[in-house]
Amino acid sequence: MTKKLYILFIILLFALMVIVELSAPKQIDWTPTFSQNDKIPFGAYVLNNTLTDVFPDRKIMESSKSVYETLNSVENNDFCYFYTGIAEIDHYSVFKLFKRVKQGASAFISSNYFGDYLFTDSLNVRINVHFVMEKITPEKIQYDTASLNFYNPALASKTSYDFARGSFQWYFSKFDTTNTTALGFFGLDKINFIKVKYGKGEFFLHLSPYSFTNYHILNEKNGEYTYKCLSYIDSPVIIRDAYYNEKFGESQSPLRFFLSQDSLRNMIYLITILLLIALVFNVKRRQAAIPIIRPLSNMTLDFVRTLANLYFSNKNHGLTAKKKIDHFLGFVRRKLFVNTTNLNPDTANIISLKSGFPVQDIIRIFTTQSKIDKGIEIKIDELKDLNETINKFYKKVNYG
């Protein structure tokens, strides 16, 4: 496949992906974010944009910081802190909220997660979940269903409020009746909405946060239930949390915008796969040949061989013999520590005693040196004999 055909193939494949993506029906995202910016079923966009209509004469404040930071900037206690979601509120913020409620503020919290011990211990409440032991049908296999209602006759519905998607099976299994009022329930007797007096203020604890999401508010009957719950808030200032759910659902990836869009996410995956395929093929085709590294040659040995061939080709056997004898005498001085200034029989005897080599052979080497010094021509047979004798000497001294 040529380079042009390869590029054309990628373009056509990308175009096909775009066409399929645009023509495919968009999948509904049922992620429970409770975010005021999300228009998905379990977001809280509708609730956030209707609060001013529900409370036209109240001051609505949006809190984009933790409870602790927010309440530090609020002087009076004539407010109600309003939170719906399933994110965990940090301990210091919960402690600060309890302190302000005790001084006269109020808090409306709709969540099925009250992880901090202050909620359960200080308010003396216990939370449990109700499991319905009935035959599971395909319609019920993914979602909890519950019928919610109020104890107050002025708010209660004769037919209850049926919620079919979300988690609605949490209830208060224990609470202190001396300072707690049951406001709502699901099923026949599972209390899911209470008011707890705490100091000069009060907590409204609600265990069905999914009722405040877009999906249920836009259902006319279920939306009626949601706004009836809010009717218990009578504070002139309402602080609407916009911090914990945003932090809870926010992706930390620098590519979070691309990954949040189906089309862009699929494009990133496709490009990544194509790049990996191209990398595999290019590596296979362009792999460099492994070079052959030849061992370094022994330059000294090559030099000696070159000189020997030069002398031999010039028939200068005397010069070759002299070089051999000079090397031999140097070896004797280094190895046997014998002075070779005078090449006489006494020196030959000392060398023989130290090396164990026959004295007659050493004298023959000295004789050849004497002939070279006198300018007498050295025959080829004499050179061969000299070379053989010296090599035997080296072997005797080195190896015994």
Short mmCIF file of C-alpha atoms in Angstrom, two decimals:
data_model
loop_
_atom_site.label_atom_id
_atom_site.label_comp_id
_atom_site.label_asym_id
_atom_site.label_seq_id
_atom_site.Cartn_x
_atom_site.Cartn_y
_atom_site.Cartn_z
CA MET A 1 0.00 0.00 0.00
CA THR A 2 1.52 3.34 -1.09
CA LYS A 3 1.66 6.37 1.15
CA LYS A 4 -1.15 8.16 -0.74
CA LEU A 5 -3.46 5.13 -0.56
CA TYR A 6 -2.70 4.80 3.13
CA ILE A 7 -3.67 8.45 3.81
CA LEU A 8 -6.82 8.06 1.67
CA PHE A 9 -7.79 4.96 3.64
CA ILE A 10 -7.48 6.86 6.94
CA ILE A 11 -9.58 9.78 5.63
CA LEU A 12 -12.33 7.47 4.36
CA LEU A 13 -12.36 5.53 7.61
CA PHE A 14 -12.62 8.73 9.63
CA ALA A 15 -15.45 10.03 7.41
CA LEU A 16 -17.29 6.73 7.81
CA MET A 17 -16.95 6.95 11.58
CA VAL A 18 -18.37 10.51 11.59
CA ILE A 19 -21.36 9.45 9.45
CA VAL A 20 -22.11 6.45 11.68
CA GLU A 21 -21.77 8.58 14.81
CA LEU A 22 -24.11 11.29 13.52
CA SER A 23 -26.71 8.84 12.31
CA ALA A 24 -26.68 6.67 15.46
CA PRO A 25 -29.29 7.41 18.14
CA LYS A 26 -27.72 9.15 21.13
CA GLN A 27 -27.54 7.00 24.24
CA ILE A 28 -29.12 8.39 27.40
CA ASP A 29 -26.61 9.04 30.16
CA TRP A 30 -28.08 7.82 33.46
CA THR A 31 -25.05 8.81 35.53
CA PRO A 32 -26.24 10.30 38.89
CA THR A 33 -24.24 13.55 38.96
CA PHE A 34 -26.83 15.77 40.75
CA SER A 35 -24.95 18.65 39.14
CA GLN A 36 -26.82 21.90 38.62
CA ASN A 37 -25.16 22.20 35.18
CA ASP A 38 -26.19 18.76 33.88
CA LYS A 39 -29.32 18.32 31.78
CA ILE A 40 -29.06 14.53 31.86
CA PRO A 41 -31.82 12.62 33.72
CA PHE A 42 -30.01 12.49 37.05
CA GLY A 43 -28.62 16.04 36.90
CA ALA A 44 -30.14 18.99 38.77
CA TYR A 45 -30.39 21.64 36.05
CA VAL A 46 -34.18 21.99 36.35
CA LEU A 47 -34.11 22.29 40.14
CA ASN A 48 -31.41 24.95 40.05
CA ASN A 49 -33.28 27.05 37.46
CA THR A 50 -36.67 26.87 39.20
CA LEU A 51 -35.61 27.75 42.76
CA THR A 52 -36.21 31.45 42.15
CA ASP A 53 -39.73 30.62 40.94
CA VAL A 54 -40.41 28.41 43.96
CA PHE A 55 -39.03 31.02 46.37
CA PRO A 56 -39.70 34.39 44.69
CA ASP A 57 -39.43 36.33 47.94
CA ARG A 58 -36.27 34.60 49.24
CA LYS A 59 -32.62 35.34 48.63
CA ILE A 60 -30.96 32.43 46.77
CA MET A 61 -27.20 32.21 47.23
CA GLU A 62 -25.04 29.78 45.27
CA SER A 63 -22.13 28.22 47.16
CA SER A 64 -19.16 27.17 45.03
CA LYS A 65 -16.97 26.52 48.07
CA SER A 66 -17.03 23.99 50.89
CA VAL A 67 -19.57 24.40 53.70
CA TYR A 68 -16.76 25.45 56.02
CA GLU A 69 -15.54 28.24 53.73
CA THR A 70 -19.06 29.35 52.82
CA LEU A 71 -20.38 29.64 56.37
CA ASN A 72 -17.29 31.54 57.49
CA SER A 73 -18.42 34.37 55.20
CA VAL A 74 -22.06 34.33 56.41
CA GLU A 75 -22.64 36.42 59.54
CA ASN A 76 -26.30 35.83 60.46
CA ASN A 77 -28.03 32.53 61.16
CA ASP A 78 -31.22 33.30 59.21
CA PHE A 79 -30.30 30.92 56.39
CA CYS A 80 -31.03 27.37 55.28
CA TYR A 81 -28.18 25.37 53.77
CA PHE A 82 -29.66 23.30 50.93
CA TYR A 83 -27.87 20.23 49.55
CA THR A 84 -29.04 17.33 47.38
CA GLY A 85 -26.73 14.56 46.13
CA ILE A 86 -24.66 11.56 47.13
CA ALA A 87 -21.21 13.15 47.53
CA GLU A 88 -19.51 13.05 50.93
CA ILE A 89 -19.25 16.33 52.86
CA ASP A 90 -15.94 16.66 54.71
CA HIS A 91 -15.89 16.44 58.52
CA TYR A 92 -14.79 20.03 59.18
CA SER A 93 -17.65 21.32 57.04
CA VAL A 94 -20.17 19.07 58.83
CA PHE A 95 -18.85 20.28 62.20
CA LYS A 96 -19.21 23.91 61.05
CA LEU A 97 -22.76 23.25 59.80
CA PHE A 98 -23.80 21.71 63.14
CA LYS A 99 -22.36 24.70 64.99
CA ARG A 100 -24.35 27.19 62.90
CA VAL A 101 -27.58 25.15 63.07
CA LYS A 102 -27.22 24.99 66.84
CA GLN A 103 -27.04 28.79 66.82
CA GLY A 104 -30.32 29.11 64.88
CA ALA A 105 -29.70 28.26 61.21
CA SER A 106 -31.32 25.34 59.38
CA ALA A 107 -30.13 22.74 56.88
CA PHE A 108 -32.06 20.77 54.26
CA ILE A 109 -30.03 17.76 53.14
CA SER A 110 -31.38 15.19 50.70
CA SER A 111 -28.94 12.30 50.41
CA ASN A 112 -28.77 8.58 51.02
CA TYR A 113 -25.21 8.91 52.31
CA PHE A 114 -24.61 10.46 55.75
CA GLY A 115 -21.12 9.13 56.33
CA ASP A 116 -20.02 11.52 59.07
CA TYR A 117 -20.68 10.28 62.61
CA LEU A 118 -22.05 13.69 63.63
CA PHE A 119 -25.26 13.01 61.70
CA THR A 120 -25.92 9.64 63.28
CA ASP A 121 -24.52 10.26 66.79
CA SER A 122 -25.34 13.92 67.45
CA LEU A 123 -28.83 13.66 65.94
CA ASN A 124 -29.34 10.11 67.28
CA VAL A 125 -30.60 8.63 64.01
CA ARG A 126 -29.91 5.31 62.28
CA ILE A 127 -30.30 4.65 58.55
CA ASN A 128 -31.06 1.36 56.85
CA VAL A 129 -32.02 0.09 53.40
CA HIS A 130 -35.19 -1.81 52.60
CA PHE A 131 -34.82 -4.82 50.29
CA VAL A 132 -38.00 -5.84 48.51
CA MET A 133 -38.24 -9.62 48.38
CA GLU A 134 -40.32 -10.15 45.29
CA LYS A 135 -40.03 -11.73 41.88
CA ILE A 136 -37.59 -9.80 39.69
CA THR A 137 -39.02 -8.90 36.28
CA PRO A 138 -37.09 -7.46 33.31
CA GLU A 139 -38.79 -4.12 33.98
CA LYS A 140 -37.53 -3.99 37.59
CA ILE A 141 -34.13 -5.59 37.27
CA GLN A 142 -32.18 -2.31 36.90
CA TYR A 143 -34.15 0.19 38.93
CA ASP A 144 -35.65 0.56 42.40
CA THR A 145 -39.31 1.55 42.53
CA ALA A 146 -41.05 3.24 45.45
CA SER A 147 -44.24 5.07 46.40
CA LEU A 148 -43.48 8.23 48.41
CA ASN A 149 -45.86 10.39 50.41
CA PHE A 150 -46.19 12.83 53.33
CA TYR A 151 -47.65 12.49 56.82
CA ASN A 152 -49.02 16.03 56.74
CA PRO A 153 -52.59 15.74 55.37
CA ALA A 154 -52.22 19.13 53.67
CA LEU A 155 -49.34 17.76 51.58
CA ALA A 156 -50.21 14.09 51.26
CA SER A 157 -51.48 12.67 47.98
CA LYS A 158 -54.31 10.14 47.93
CA THR A 159 -52.54 8.04 45.29
CA SER A 160 -48.94 8.53 46.51
CA TYR A 161 -46.03 9.54 44.30
CA ASP A 162 -44.51 6.66 42.34
CA PHE A 163 -40.81 6.88 41.50
CA ALA A 164 -39.52 4.26 39.08
CA ARG A 165 -35.87 5.14 38.50
CA GLY A 166 -33.17 5.81 41.07
CA SER A 167 -32.54 4.60 44.59
CA PHE A 168 -35.46 5.16 46.99
CA GLN A 169 -35.17 2.27 49.44
CA TRP A 170 -33.31 4.08 52.25
CA TYR A 171 -35.18 4.85 55.48
CA PHE A 172 -34.65 5.91 59.10
CA SER A 173 -34.75 2.79 61.25
CA LYS A 174 -34.27 4.73 64.49
CA PHE A 175 -34.55 8.34 65.72
CA ASP A 176 -35.24 10.27 68.92
CA THR A 177 -38.97 11.05 68.98
CA THR A 178 -38.54 13.79 71.59
CA ASN A 179 -36.89 16.15 69.12
CA THR A 180 -37.66 14.52 65.76
CA THR A 181 -40.76 14.79 63.59
CA ALA A 182 -41.50 12.31 60.80
CA LEU A 183 -42.48 14.22 57.65
CA GLY A 184 -42.56 11.61 54.88
CA PHE A 185 -42.35 7.92 54.09
CA PHE A 186 -42.27 5.34 51.30
CA GLY A 187 -44.17 2.09 51.04
CA LEU A 188 -46.40 1.65 54.07
CA ASP A 189 -44.25 2.75 56.99
CA LYS A 190 -40.60 3.34 55.94
CA ILE A 191 -39.83 6.90 57.07
CA ASN A 192 -37.52 8.71 54.63
CA PHE A 193 -38.04 12.37 55.58
CA ILE A 194 -37.64 13.85 59.09
CA LYS A 195 -37.14 17.17 60.88
CA VAL A 196 -34.70 17.16 63.80
CA LYS A 197 -34.50 20.01 66.28
CA TYR A 198 -30.89 20.84 67.13
CA GLY A 199 -30.22 23.72 69.50
CA LYS A 200 -31.98 26.79 68.18
CA GLY A 201 -32.12 25.45 64.62
CA GLU A 202 -33.27 22.36 62.79
CA PHE A 203 -32.15 19.74 60.27
CA PHE A 204 -34.38 18.47 57.47
CA LEU A 205 -33.00 15.06 56.50
CA HIS A 206 -34.35 13.46 53.33
CA LEU A 207 -33.18 10.05 52.02
CA SER A 208 -34.45 10.24 48.42
CA PRO A 209 -32.15 12.67 46.56
CA TYR A 210 -33.15 11.24 43.16
CA SER A 211 -36.52 12.96 43.57
CA PHE A 212 -34.72 16.30 43.05
CA THR A 213 -33.23 15.33 39.65
CA ASN A 214 -34.37 16.43 36.20
CA TYR A 215 -36.03 13.11 35.35
CA HIS A 216 -38.50 13.21 38.23
CA ILE A 217 -39.11 16.97 38.45
CA LEU A 218 -40.16 17.01 34.79
CA ASN A 219 -42.70 14.33 35.62
CA GLU A 220 -45.68 16.47 36.65
CA LYS A 221 -46.77 14.34 39.62
CA ASN A 222 -43.28 13.58 40.89
CA GLY A 223 -42.30 17.23 40.48
CA GLU A 224 -45.20 18.11 42.76
CA TYR A 225 -43.67 15.88 45.46
CA THR A 226 -40.28 17.57 45.09
CA TYR A 227 -41.60 21.10 45.51
CA LYS A 228 -43.79 20.05 48.46
CA CYS A 229 -40.60 18.87 50.21
CA LEU A 230 -39.10 22.32 49.65
CA SER A 231 -42.17 23.96 51.24
CA TYR A 232 -40.71 23.13 54.67
CA ILE A 233 -37.91 25.66 54.11
CA ASP A 234 -38.99 28.96 55.68
CA SER A 235 -35.63 30.76 56.00
CA PRO A 236 -35.30 34.14 54.21
CA VAL A 237 -31.92 33.09 52.78
CA ILE A 238 -31.28 29.79 51.00
CA ILE A 239 -27.68 28.75 50.33
CA ARG A 240 -27.73 26.30 47.42
CA ASP A 241 -24.71 23.98 47.32
CA ALA A 242 -22.82 24.05 44.01
CA TYR A 243 -19.56 22.59 45.23
CA TYR A 244 -19.70 18.98 46.34
CA ASN A 245 -21.59 17.49 43.39
CA GLU A 246 -19.46 19.38 40.88
CA LYS A 247 -16.29 18.16 42.59
CA PHE A 248 -17.69 14.63 42.97
CA GLY A 249 -18.53 14.19 39.27
CA GLU A 250 -15.70 16.17 37.73
CA SER A 251 -13.12 14.28 35.69
CA GLN A 252 -9.50 15.11 36.52
CA SER A 253 -8.24 14.29 33.04
CA PRO A 254 -6.95 17.21 30.92
CA LEU A 255 -8.98 15.64 28.08
CA ARG A 256 -12.19 15.65 30.12
CA PHE A 257 -14.09 17.79 27.58
CA PHE A 258 -13.19 15.50 24.68
CA LEU A 259 -13.91 12.39 26.73
CA SER A 260 -17.29 13.77 27.78
CA GLN A 261 -18.42 14.04 24.14
CA ASP A 262 -19.18 10.70 22.49
CA SER A 263 -18.08 11.80 19.00
CA LEU A 264 -14.80 13.32 20.15
CA ARG A 265 -14.07 10.39 22.45
CA ASN A 266 -14.58 7.86 19.64
CA MET A 267 -12.42 9.97 17.35
CA ILE A 268 -9.56 9.92 19.89
CA TYR A 269 -9.85 6.14 20.25
CA LEU A 270 -9.88 5.62 16.47
CA ILE A 271 -6.88 7.87 15.85
CA THR A 272 -4.96 6.10 18.62
CA ILE A 273 -5.70 2.69 17.09
CA LEU A 274 -4.70 3.86 13.59
CA LEU A 275 -1.45 5.34 14.88
CA LEU A 276 -0.60 2.07 16.63
CA ILE A 277 -1.31 0.11 13.43
CA ALA A 278 0.85 2.52 11.39
CA LEU A 279 3.62 2.26 13.96
CA VAL A 280 3.61 -1.54 13.83
CA PHE A 281 3.81 -1.64 10.02
CA ASN A 282 6.46 1.08 9.77
CA VAL A 283 8.67 -0.56 12.36
CA LYS A 284 8.41 -3.86 10.50
CA ARG A 285 9.28 -2.30 7.11
CA ARG A 286 11.95 0.16 8.23
CA GLN A 287 13.86 -1.88 10.75
CA ALA A 288 17.55 -1.00 10.38
CA ALA A 289 20.02 -3.77 9.54
CA ILE A 290 22.21 -4.86 12.41
CA PRO A 291 25.81 -3.83 11.58
CA ILE A 292 28.60 -6.43 11.69
CA ILE A 293 31.26 -5.29 14.13
CA ARG A 294 34.59 -6.88 13.23
CA PRO A 295 37.11 -7.53 16.02
CA LEU A 296 40.10 -5.19 16.21
CA SER A 297 43.23 -6.62 14.61
CA ASN A 298 46.56 -7.04 16.41
CA MET A 299 48.55 -4.19 14.81
CA THR A 300 51.85 -5.21 16.43
CA LEU A 301 51.64 -8.73 15.02
CA ASP A 302 50.70 -7.38 11.58
CA PHE A 303 53.69 -5.03 11.69
CA VAL A 304 56.11 -7.85 12.56
CA ARG A 305 54.75 -10.03 9.77
CA THR A 306 55.08 -7.19 7.28
CA LEU A 307 58.72 -6.57 8.22
CA ALA A 308 59.52 -10.29 8.08
CA ASN A 309 58.01 -10.58 4.61
CA LEU A 310 59.92 -7.50 3.50
CA TYR A 311 63.26 -8.84 4.71
CA PHE A 312 62.60 -12.29 3.30
CA SER A 313 61.57 -10.98 -0.11
CA ASN A 314 64.78 -8.89 -0.28
CA LYS A 315 66.92 -11.99 0.52
CA ASN A 316 68.44 -10.06 3.45
CA HIS A 317 68.72 -13.09 5.74
CA GLY A 318 71.45 -11.51 7.84
CA LEU A 319 69.23 -8.57 8.84
CA THR A 320 66.38 -10.92 9.66
CA ALA A 321 68.71 -13.09 11.76
CA LYS A 322 70.03 -10.00 13.57
CA LYS A 323 66.47 -8.93 14.48
CA LYS A 324 65.71 -12.41 15.78
CA ILE A 325 68.91 -12.48 17.88
CA ASP A 326 68.35 -8.96 19.25
CA HIS A 327 64.86 -10.00 20.36
CA PHE A 328 66.34 -13.20 21.87
CA LEU A 329 68.98 -11.28 23.87
CA GLY A 330 66.37 -8.81 25.14
CA PHE A 331 64.21 -11.73 26.25
CA VAL A 332 67.19 -13.22 28.15
CA ARG A 333 67.83 -9.95 29.96
CA ARG A 334 64.16 -9.50 30.96
CA LYS A 335 63.34 -13.07 31.90
CA LEU A 336 66.66 -14.52 33.16
CA PHE A 337 68.35 -11.29 34.30
CA VAL A 338 71.60 -12.21 32.48
CA ASN A 339 74.01 -9.58 31.15
CA THR A 340 74.44 -10.14 27.40
CA THR A 341 77.14 -7.56 26.77
CA ASN A 342 79.77 -10.27 26.17
CA LEU A 343 78.54 -13.25 24.11
CA ASN A 344 81.15 -15.81 25.24
CA PRO A 345 81.02 -19.41 26.57
CA ASP A 346 80.70 -18.19 30.18
CA THR A 347 77.56 -16.23 29.31
CA ALA A 348 76.23 -19.25 27.41
CA ASN A 349 76.77 -21.45 30.48
CA ILE A 350 74.89 -18.99 32.76
CA ILE A 351 71.96 -18.84 30.31
CA SER A 352 71.89 -22.65 30.05
CA LEU A 353 71.91 -23.07 33.84
CA LYS A 354 69.05 -20.62 34.35
CA SER A 355 66.92 -21.85 31.44
CA GLY A 356 67.73 -25.55 31.28
CA PHE A 357 68.39 -25.17 27.55
CA PRO A 358 71.40 -27.02 25.98
CA VAL A 359 74.55 -24.88 26.10
CA GLN A 360 75.60 -26.03 22.58
CA ASP A 361 72.43 -24.53 21.05
CA ILE A 362 73.03 -21.22 22.84
CA ILE A 363 76.64 -21.15 21.56
CA ARG A 364 75.27 -21.72 18.00
CA ILE A 365 73.11 -18.60 18.39
CA PHE A 366 76.17 -16.63 19.61
CA THR A 367 78.17 -17.93 16.64
CA THR A 368 75.53 -16.67 14.20
CA GLN A 369 75.67 -13.26 15.88
CA SER A 370 79.46 -13.26 15.52
CA LYS A 371 79.16 -14.00 11.77
CA ILE A 372 76.66 -11.15 11.35
CA ASP A 373 79.05 -8.78 13.16
CA LYS A 374 81.89 -9.83 10.80
CA GLY A 375 79.67 -9.28 7.72
CA ILE A 376 79.55 -12.95 6.73
CA GLU A 377 76.52 -13.84 4.64
CA ILE A 378 73.81 -15.89 6.37
CA LYS A 379 72.30 -18.67 4.31
CA ILE A 380 68.61 -19.48 4.28
CA ASP A 381 69.26 -22.83 6.00
CA GLU A 382 71.12 -21.08 8.80
CA LEU A 383 68.23 -18.63 9.22
CA LYS A 384 65.73 -21.47 9.47
CA ASP A 385 67.93 -23.30 12.01
CA LEU A 386 68.33 -20.08 14.04
CA ASN A 387 64.59 -19.45 14.04
CA GLU A 388 63.84 -23.04 15.10
CA THR A 389 66.43 -22.93 17.92
CA ILE A 390 65.19 -19.60 19.33
CA ASN A 391 61.54 -20.79 19.25
CA LYS A 392 62.54 -23.93 21.19
CA PHE A 393 64.29 -21.70 23.73
CA TYR A 394 61.15 -19.56 24.20
CA LYS A 395 59.03 -22.66 24.78
CA LYS A 396 61.54 -24.08 27.27
CA VAL A 397 61.70 -20.89 29.31
CA ASN A 398 57.97 -20.08 29.21
CA TYR A 399 56.52 -23.56 29.65
CA GLY A 400 59.41 -25.59 31.08
#
